[in-house]
Amino acid sequence: MSDLGGDEPQWKLPDAGWGRKAADAATLHEPQNIREYVAMHQHLKVGNGTRLLDVACGAGLAVELATARGATAAGIDASPRLVAVARDRSPGADLRVGDMRALPWADDAFDVVTSFRGIWGTTPEVLDEVRRVLRPGGLLGLTVWGHVKASPGAWALRPFRWAESSQVAHQAAMNSLGKPGVGEQLLTRHGFEAVRRVDVPFVWEFADPESFARALACTGPGYEAIQTIGEERFRCDAAQLAAAYARDGLPLRAEINLVGFVARVPAVVGAGSSFLAEPEELTPAASASYADDSAELGYVMNATRMWAHDTEALELVFKALGRVTKTAELSRRDRGILVTAAASALGDSYCSLAWGTKLAAAASAQLSAGVLAGDDSLLADRERALARWARLVAADPNSTAVADVQPLREAGYGEAQILAITAYVALRVAFSSVNDALGAVPDWQLRSSTPEAVLEAVTFGRAPAPAPTPVAGPGSS
Ligand SMILES: C[S@@+](CC[C@H](N)C(=O)[O-])C[C@H]1O[C@@H](n2cnc3c(N)ncnc32)[C@H](O)[C@@H]1O
């Protein structure tokens, strides 16, 4: 689509062809691909709570169908006019105009990424972006043209070849992924595993030759041909071509060979997020907890991944924590003191770093680092009683004496509140114990989000994971 040229960034050019007749594209062209969408969603087990992104989503029919299956869907396309249709169809979906080579979502934001004839042999760099936004263990479902010439419906794509020869050559380069082994090799080079080809039916059906010509005229490659031979001739020649395939009482039918790929991001990145493999499939509760982490932190915590085996159990622990927090009237700062004191007494680096950061925000980095190191000099008297009690409960609950409870009473806490504070610490100890025993590695992101003083105070437990190094792609040395 060279006519836009000028100062437009390359990724904005497809709108000229794909978006110029957006209503036609949405109603005459896109519904033709419905079998493809349904089959791929089935292969990927898209269902309730699946966080799905459709790359090069066009007018968003695939996004709408994913939403109908219960997915929380997002989509991106370079054409503002097609995205406007997608938004009209799925007002609740996160639909963006943008370049698929720079996906505007956080790492690990999706369980599933699809792209229906949107990622090509000419755009391999998009695969790095897709891998980044997929969680470990997440799935990519991709379709590309297969052996078109051998397809019974090959005739239906012939009008695309009425474009200039350089554009036809470019189309051929785009289609390279479907050749035996090519897509597999590329996906593997870009860090995907378990790459497999899956059956994806693909059939275009048209009421008559004129509808066929009109549907093709609203596509990107159709527009390339129109730029060469003019719209009138394109429509006329395309209708004439299709007339030869017309059947009495039946629609025009063009079955075209399409290749579907399903590939997975390795479930365990680098040294692993814990001793446990991440579940192959997430329950709706686990998906929701991944989404919460992504929204709050921009990544999914390793602990969340591990607890994904029983998110409901963790929710019960947090529900109990919520209840005793209320009874004891614990502020966020109070909880920061209790958790950092207990976690450091246990030698749990993960909760020490995570809550050391929260306490630093609620008070100061010095105060937080002090509590982690056993120095309570920056605390008020009441807070000192909390920190001391948390360390006793976490380190050796059998060594406590009646006198140890007295400072809590003097701090103003009643009997029920002392029980609640003790239960709060014990529940945190239970959570930490599971994380530590099963090797949940503090997230590498904590290295940059934790204040320096807090990082220095956490001299115990497992070190945060190293930041992942990008997987080398083609052309990188
Ligand atoms: C073959 S169509 C596929 C559309 C849709 N997936 C479908 O099934 O009909 C290719 C789509 O890729 C979009 N596109 C091309 N380059 C893009 C880019 N760099 N970033 C995002 N979308 C792009 C076009 O606007 C067009 O909607």
XYZ file of C-alpha atoms and ligand atoms in Angstrom:
504
model
C 0.000 0.000 0.000
C 2.578 2.423 -1.136
C 0.167 5.264 -1.840
C 0.209 6.448 1.774
C 4.023 6.709 1.811
C 4.986 10.058 3.275
C 5.617 10.300 7.004
C 3.239 7.495 8.003
C 4.952 4.782 10.047
C 4.958 1.487 8.155
C 2.481 -0.195 10.495
C -0.243 2.378 9.722
C -0.268 1.589 6.006
C -2.535 -1.525 6.092
C -5.534 0.654 7.004
C -5.560 2.017 3.443
C -6.472 -1.410 2.072
C -8.075 -3.252 4.980
C -9.951 -0.300 6.474
C -11.211 1.577 3.417
C -14.382 -0.538 3.226
C -14.583 -1.597 6.847
C -18.315 -2.390 6.784
C -17.838 -4.663 3.750
C -14.805 -6.307 5.372
C -16.780 -6.934 8.573
C -19.896 -8.339 6.937
C -18.826 -9.869 3.619
C -15.226 -10.986 4.181
C -14.631 -11.714 7.865
C -17.628 -14.008 8.525
C -16.182 -16.293 5.824
C -13.411 -17.204 8.284
C -15.710 -18.337 11.068
C -14.831 -22.051 10.835
C -11.199 -21.147 11.346
C -11.931 -19.141 14.508
C -14.162 -21.793 16.049
C -11.683 -24.611 15.345
C -8.692 -22.728 16.743
C -10.545 -21.646 19.901
C -11.438 -25.288 20.384
C -7.788 -26.417 19.970
C -6.745 -23.812 22.551
C -9.594 -24.695 24.934
C -10.661 -21.065 25.133
C -13.284 -20.852 27.849
C -14.418 -19.131 31.017
C -11.798 -16.730 32.299
C -9.210 -17.341 29.540
C -7.252 -14.123 29.084
C -6.977 -13.969 25.296
C -5.316 -11.540 22.901
C -6.035 -11.619 19.164
C -3.177 -10.087 17.182
C -4.162 -8.391 13.892
C -7.758 -8.783 15.029
C -9.295 -7.053 12.023
C -12.964 -6.228 12.598
C -12.930 -8.386 15.732
C -15.197 -11.321 14.924
C -12.714 -13.753 16.526
C -12.603 -11.525 19.625
C -16.399 -11.551 19.792
C -16.497 -15.350 19.501
C -13.827 -15.756 22.215
C -15.873 -13.503 24.488
C -18.937 -15.649 23.804
C -16.930 -18.629 25.121
C -16.313 -16.774 28.387
C -12.853 -15.373 27.636
C -11.645 -11.965 28.770
C -10.604 -10.803 25.342
C -8.294 -8.173 23.933
C -7.303 -7.358 20.374
C -4.997 -5.152 18.366
C -5.005 -4.099 14.727
C -3.293 -1.438 12.669
C -6.555 -0.312 11.070
C -8.525 2.212 13.155
C -11.536 1.690 10.911
C -11.582 -2.067 11.557
C -10.977 -1.599 15.290
C -14.006 0.723 15.355
C -16.107 -2.220 14.109
C -14.484 -4.552 16.658
C -15.381 -2.110 19.463
C -18.937 -1.896 18.183
C -19.146 -5.697 18.320
C -17.463 -6.214 21.705
C -17.774 -3.050 23.823
C -16.346 -4.834 26.885
C -13.156 -6.046 25.197
C -9.802 -4.283 25.395
C -9.382 -3.327 21.733
C -6.498 -1.176 20.609
C -5.188 0.396 17.434
C -1.469 -0.241 17.231
C 1.511 -2.095 15.864
C 1.727 -5.788 16.644
C 5.519 -5.427 16.782
C 5.145 -3.401 19.997
C 2.225 -4.909 21.893
C 0.974 -2.409 24.482
C 0.419 -4.990 27.251
C 2.494 -6.107 30.242
C 4.587 -9.270 30.370
C 2.601 -12.448 31.149
C -0.729 -10.664 30.586
C -2.411 -13.457 28.583
C -3.095 -17.195 28.759
C -3.713 -17.436 25.028
C -2.698 -15.379 22.001
C -4.299 -16.011 18.620
C -3.511 -14.579 15.229
C -5.566 -15.520 12.195
C -3.495 -14.930 9.070
C -2.034 -11.911 10.866
C 1.558 -13.009 11.605
C 3.621 -13.915 8.579
C 7.017 -15.097 7.442
C 7.766 -11.406 6.909
C 6.959 -10.405 10.509
C 8.877 -12.897 12.696
C 9.743 -10.253 15.310
C 6.101 -10.226 16.399
C 6.675 -13.684 17.888
C 9.037 -12.206 20.518
C 6.326 -9.775 21.527
C 3.738 -12.556 21.649
C 6.026 -14.669 23.839
C 6.550 -11.712 26.172
C 2.842 -11.043 26.763
C 2.037 -14.753 27.186
C 2.453 -16.200 30.659
C 4.835 -19.152 31.018
C 2.847 -22.157 29.859
C 0.582 -19.892 27.761
C -0.486 -20.945 24.261
C -0.165 -19.337 20.848
C -2.609 -20.327 18.104
C -1.588 -19.143 14.670
C -2.986 -19.675 11.185
C -1.234 -19.093 7.857
C -2.020 -20.043 4.281
C -0.993 -23.618 3.469
C -0.599 -25.214 0.052
C -2.888 -22.755 -1.704
C -2.208 -23.907 -5.266
C -3.228 -27.472 -4.400
C -6.484 -26.290 -2.782
C -9.823 -26.847 -4.536
C -10.595 -23.170 -3.916
C -7.261 -21.818 -5.217
C -9.171 -19.876 -7.863
C -10.658 -17.606 -5.195
C -7.249 -16.161 -4.326
C -6.245 -15.610 -7.949
C -7.419 -11.942 -8.059
C -4.723 -11.095 -5.482
C -2.177 -11.863 -8.188
C -3.441 -9.017 -10.359
C -1.296 -6.709 -8.225
C 2.177 -5.553 -9.314
C 4.742 -8.332 -9.497
C 6.746 -6.961 -6.514
C 3.591 -7.070 -4.389
C 2.794 -10.599 -5.539
C 6.350 -11.624 -4.603
C 5.853 -10.053 -1.165
C 2.610 -11.997 -0.696
C 4.518 -15.208 -1.508
C 7.206 -14.358 1.086
C 4.473 -13.744 3.653
C 3.072 -17.211 2.985
C 6.336 -19.081 3.646
C 5.400 -20.220 7.183
C 2.975 -22.849 5.957
C 5.680 -24.805 4.109
C 6.725 -28.061 5.788
C 8.966 -27.365 8.789
C 9.259 -23.601 8.236
C 6.696 -22.436 10.810
C 7.895 -25.058 13.312
C 11.487 -23.874 12.966
C 10.602 -20.208 13.341
C 8.413 -20.750 16.406
C 11.100 -22.872 18.067
C 13.776 -20.246 17.310
C 11.580 -17.641 19.010
C 11.378 -19.605 22.249
C 8.170 -21.636 21.790
C 7.951 -25.350 22.535
C 5.550 -28.217 21.827
C 4.892 -26.746 18.381
C 2.275 -28.738 16.494
C 0.165 -28.394 13.371
C -3.573 -28.598 13.940
C -6.502 -29.050 11.577
C -8.231 -25.788 10.761
C -11.036 -25.897 8.200
C -11.198 -22.930 5.870
C -13.954 -22.375 3.322
C -15.225 -19.253 1.637
C -18.833 -19.287 0.502
C -20.542 -16.605 -1.564
C -24.119 -16.167 -2.750
C -23.048 -15.173 -6.273
C -20.027 -13.974 -8.325
C -20.781 -10.289 -7.580
C -20.727 -10.865 -3.799
C -17.428 -12.694 -4.233
C -15.928 -9.748 -6.150
C -17.203 -7.252 -3.582
C -15.860 -9.310 -0.650
C -12.399 -9.574 -2.186
C -12.266 -5.873 -3.027
C -12.333 -4.949 0.673
C -9.201 -6.956 1.590
C -5.622 -5.648 1.739
C -4.278 -7.786 -1.145
C -7.453 -7.085 -3.134
C -6.713 -3.383 -2.774
C -3.158 -3.949 -4.030
C -4.642 -5.446 -7.199
C -7.164 -2.590 -7.439
C -4.330 -0.074 -7.328
C -2.842 -1.774 -10.378
C -5.899 -2.499 -12.550
C -8.572 -0.181 -11.097
C -11.640 -1.039 -9.001
C -14.114 -1.447 -11.831
C -11.956 -3.888 -13.744
C -11.087 -5.768 -10.551
C -14.761 -6.258 -9.665
C -15.697 -7.198 -13.217
C -12.822 -9.672 -13.751
C -13.283 -11.233 -10.304
C -17.007 -11.776 -10.932
C -16.235 -13.287 -14.317
C -13.660 -15.620 -12.771
C -16.117 -16.759 -10.109
C -18.927 -17.301 -12.628
C -17.029 -20.345 -13.905
C -17.427 -21.942 -10.452
C -21.119 -21.113 -9.938
C -23.373 -24.085 -9.043
C -27.108 -24.362 -9.423
C -28.902 -23.770 -6.133
C -25.671 -23.860 -4.123
C -23.324 -21.090 -3.016
C -19.938 -20.552 -4.614
C -17.559 -22.568 -2.511
C -13.788 -22.205 -2.225
C -12.022 -24.586 0.146
C -8.505 -23.329 0.819
C -5.695 -25.135 2.587
C -4.821 -23.349 5.815
C -2.164 -24.352 8.343
C -2.848 -23.987 12.043
C -0.027 -23.952 14.599
C -0.367 -24.345 18.339
C 2.774 -23.633 20.374
C 3.521 -23.117 24.048
C 5.733 -20.751 26.005
C 7.929 -22.942 28.247
C 6.114 -23.406 31.551
C 9.283 -22.961 33.569
C 11.457 -19.974 32.728
C 15.153 -20.155 33.578
C 15.646 -21.668 37.032
C 11.879 -22.168 37.478
C 9.359 -20.182 39.453
C 9.154 -22.921 42.129
C 9.782 -26.642 42.524
C 6.340 -27.299 41.024
C 5.506 -27.146 37.327
C 2.795 -24.637 36.577
C -0.631 -26.208 35.921
C -1.188 -26.951 32.243
C -4.632 -25.394 32.487
C -5.785 -22.645 34.811
C -9.044 -22.754 36.723
C -11.178 -19.600 36.479
C -10.030 -18.676 40.010
C -6.362 -19.082 39.023
C -6.892 -17.042 35.837
C -8.524 -14.314 37.903
C -5.584 -14.236 40.331
C -3.138 -13.982 37.386
C -5.218 -11.087 36.036
C -5.182 -9.373 39.457
C -1.385 -9.649 39.664
C -0.957 -8.342 36.115
C -3.234 -5.392 36.808
C -1.595 -4.543 40.145
C 2.058 -5.368 39.467
C 2.460 -5.702 35.704
C 3.513 -9.367 36.112
C 2.295 -12.617 37.651
C 4.075 -13.526 40.904
C 5.849 -16.867 41.132
C 3.877 -17.578 44.318
C 0.627 -17.017 42.397
C 1.800 -19.468 39.728
C 2.570 -22.098 42.359
C -0.690 -21.606 44.248
C -2.534 -21.872 40.901
C -2.742 -25.578 41.761
C -5.269 -24.578 44.419
C -6.064 -20.877 44.228
C -9.253 -21.467 46.201
C -7.215 -22.729 49.211
C -5.087 -19.586 49.108
C -8.202 -17.452 48.887
C -9.455 -19.094 52.094
C -6.159 -18.238 53.824
C -6.495 -14.627 52.664
C -10.123 -14.535 53.719
C -9.087 -15.600 57.221
C -6.330 -12.974 57.161
C -8.931 -10.371 56.195
C -11.164 -11.356 59.073
C -8.482 -11.176 61.772
C -7.166 -7.932 60.272
C -10.592 -6.440 60.875
C -10.889 -7.803 64.427
C -7.451 -6.493 65.410
C -7.984 -3.221 63.490
C -4.635 -3.586 61.764
C -3.614 -0.798 59.412
C -1.487 -1.502 56.304
C 1.530 -0.218 58.237
C 0.719 -2.559 61.172
C 0.471 -5.499 58.766
C 3.745 -4.469 57.160
C 5.392 -4.602 60.558
C 3.860 -7.978 61.447
C 4.755 -9.591 58.105
C 8.311 -8.257 57.845
C 9.038 -9.170 61.469
C 7.592 -12.690 61.061
C 9.052 -13.341 57.590
C 12.546 -12.226 58.593
C 12.357 -14.394 61.731
C 11.471 -17.347 59.487
C 14.189 -16.514 56.958
C 11.590 -15.990 54.212
C 13.096 -13.590 51.685
C 10.059 -13.559 49.369
C 7.537 -12.045 51.814
C 10.309 -9.921 53.362
C 11.004 -8.264 50.005
C 7.369 -7.958 48.945
C 6.117 -6.624 52.277
C 9.351 -4.743 53.028
C 8.497 -2.713 49.916
C 4.905 -2.160 51.068
C 6.068 -1.105 54.549
C 8.623 1.244 52.999
C 5.780 2.895 51.067
C 3.549 3.105 54.157
C 6.352 4.369 56.449
C 9.942 4.644 55.161
C 12.635 2.420 53.669
C 14.784 2.920 56.800
C 11.986 1.841 59.133
C 11.225 -1.187 56.946
C 14.889 -2.210 56.682
C 15.181 -1.774 60.460
C 12.296 -4.157 61.261
C 13.691 -6.719 58.790
C 17.053 -6.535 60.540
C 15.503 -6.731 64.065
C 15.963 -3.013 64.848
C 12.641 -1.500 66.024
C 14.002 1.874 67.051
C 11.911 3.780 64.479
C 8.649 2.141 65.686
C 6.133 3.538 68.175
C 5.676 1.543 71.429
C 2.503 -0.186 70.198
C 4.237 -1.170 66.961
C 7.225 -2.488 68.864
C 4.897 -4.812 70.782
C 3.533 -6.093 67.456
C 6.995 -6.701 65.953
C 8.285 -8.470 69.051
C 5.239 -10.742 69.250
C 5.402 -11.571 65.509
C 9.041 -12.690 65.852
C 8.246 -14.879 68.878
C 5.271 -16.568 67.175
C 7.181 -17.171 63.952
C 10.459 -18.320 65.460
C 9.361 -20.526 68.367
C 5.704 -20.469 69.504
C 6.447 -23.001 72.287
C 8.893 -20.673 74.013
C 6.340 -17.945 74.770
C 5.291 -17.139 78.331
C 2.299 -15.277 79.747
C 4.531 -12.254 80.272
C 5.147 -12.020 76.530
C 1.473 -11.230 75.925
C 1.505 -8.354 78.420
C 3.074 -5.702 76.084
C 0.146 -6.244 73.678
C -2.351 -5.580 76.483
C -0.373 -2.502 77.499
C -0.503 -1.372 73.851
C -4.285 -1.346 74.186
C -5.250 -4.662 72.588
C -8.074 -6.727 74.109
C -8.103 -10.537 74.385
C -9.951 -11.097 71.059
C -7.558 -8.758 69.312
C -4.519 -10.549 70.726
C -5.937 -13.806 69.374
C -6.508 -12.098 66.003
C -2.959 -10.688 65.888
C -1.531 -14.109 66.732
C -3.709 -15.779 64.114
C -2.613 -13.153 61.579
C 1.045 -13.990 62.170
C 0.391 -17.755 62.186
C -1.510 -17.561 58.891
C 1.354 -15.594 57.342
C 3.757 -18.240 58.672
C 1.654 -20.934 56.994
C 1.716 -19.039 53.692
C 5.477 -18.428 53.926
C 6.143 -22.051 54.880
C 4.399 -23.387 51.774
C 6.206 -20.898 49.534
C 9.599 -21.609 51.064
C 9.270 -25.393 51.267
C 8.233 -25.574 47.607
C 10.982 -23.245 46.445
C 8.895 -20.280 45.272
C 11.592 -17.950 43.952
C 11.217 -14.224 44.715
C 10.229 -12.574 41.438
C 13.096 -10.998 39.511
C 11.031 -7.834 39.208
C 11.448 -7.335 42.987
C 15.096 -6.478 42.343
C 14.076 -3.196 40.733
C 10.877 -2.432 42.663
C 12.320 -2.953 46.174
C 14.078 0.003 47.867
C 17.859 -0.438 48.157
C 17.840 -0.370 51.994
C 15.246 -3.164 52.081
C 17.177 -5.253 49.542
C 20.298 -4.905 51.674
C 18.434 -5.930 54.847
C 17.217 -9.192 53.309
C 20.392 -11.194 53.662
C 18.566 -14.522 54.144
C 16.411 -16.956 52.157
C 16.277 -17.493 48.415
C 17.682 -14.710 46.237
C 15.350 -13.130 43.657
C 15.504 -14.835 40.261
C 17.827 -13.269 37.677
C 16.067 -11.197 35.023
C 15.346 -13.398 31.993
C 17.605 -12.912 29.007
C 15.788 -12.538 25.674
C 15.790 -15.627 23.478
C 17.922 -15.019 20.387
C 15.915 -14.650 17.207
C 16.970 -14.907 13.597
C 19.519 -12.302 12.688
C 20.736 -11.773 16.265
C 24.350 -12.586 16.859
C -5.221 -11.028 6.782
S -5.896 -9.771 7.773
C -6.469 -10.732 9.135
C -7.517 -10.023 9.909
C -8.268 -10.910 10.876
N -7.359 -11.629 11.753
C -9.186 -11.867 10.151
O -9.221 -13.025 10.534
O -9.889 -11.455 9.258
C -4.492 -8.944 8.357
C -4.753 -7.846 9.383
O -3.500 -7.440 9.888
C -3.569 -6.066 10.206
N -2.169 -5.584 10.279
C -1.244 -5.496 9.308
N -0.063 -5.033 9.809
C -0.257 -4.848 11.126
C 0.583 -4.381 12.195
N 1.861 -4.048 12.005
N 0.061 -4.336 13.444
C -1.225 -4.675 13.667
N -2.063 -5.113 12.704
C -1.591 -5.207 11.452
C -4.390 -5.489 9.064
O -4.941 -4.230 9.387
C -5.431 -6.589 8.879
O -6.575 -6.332 9.649
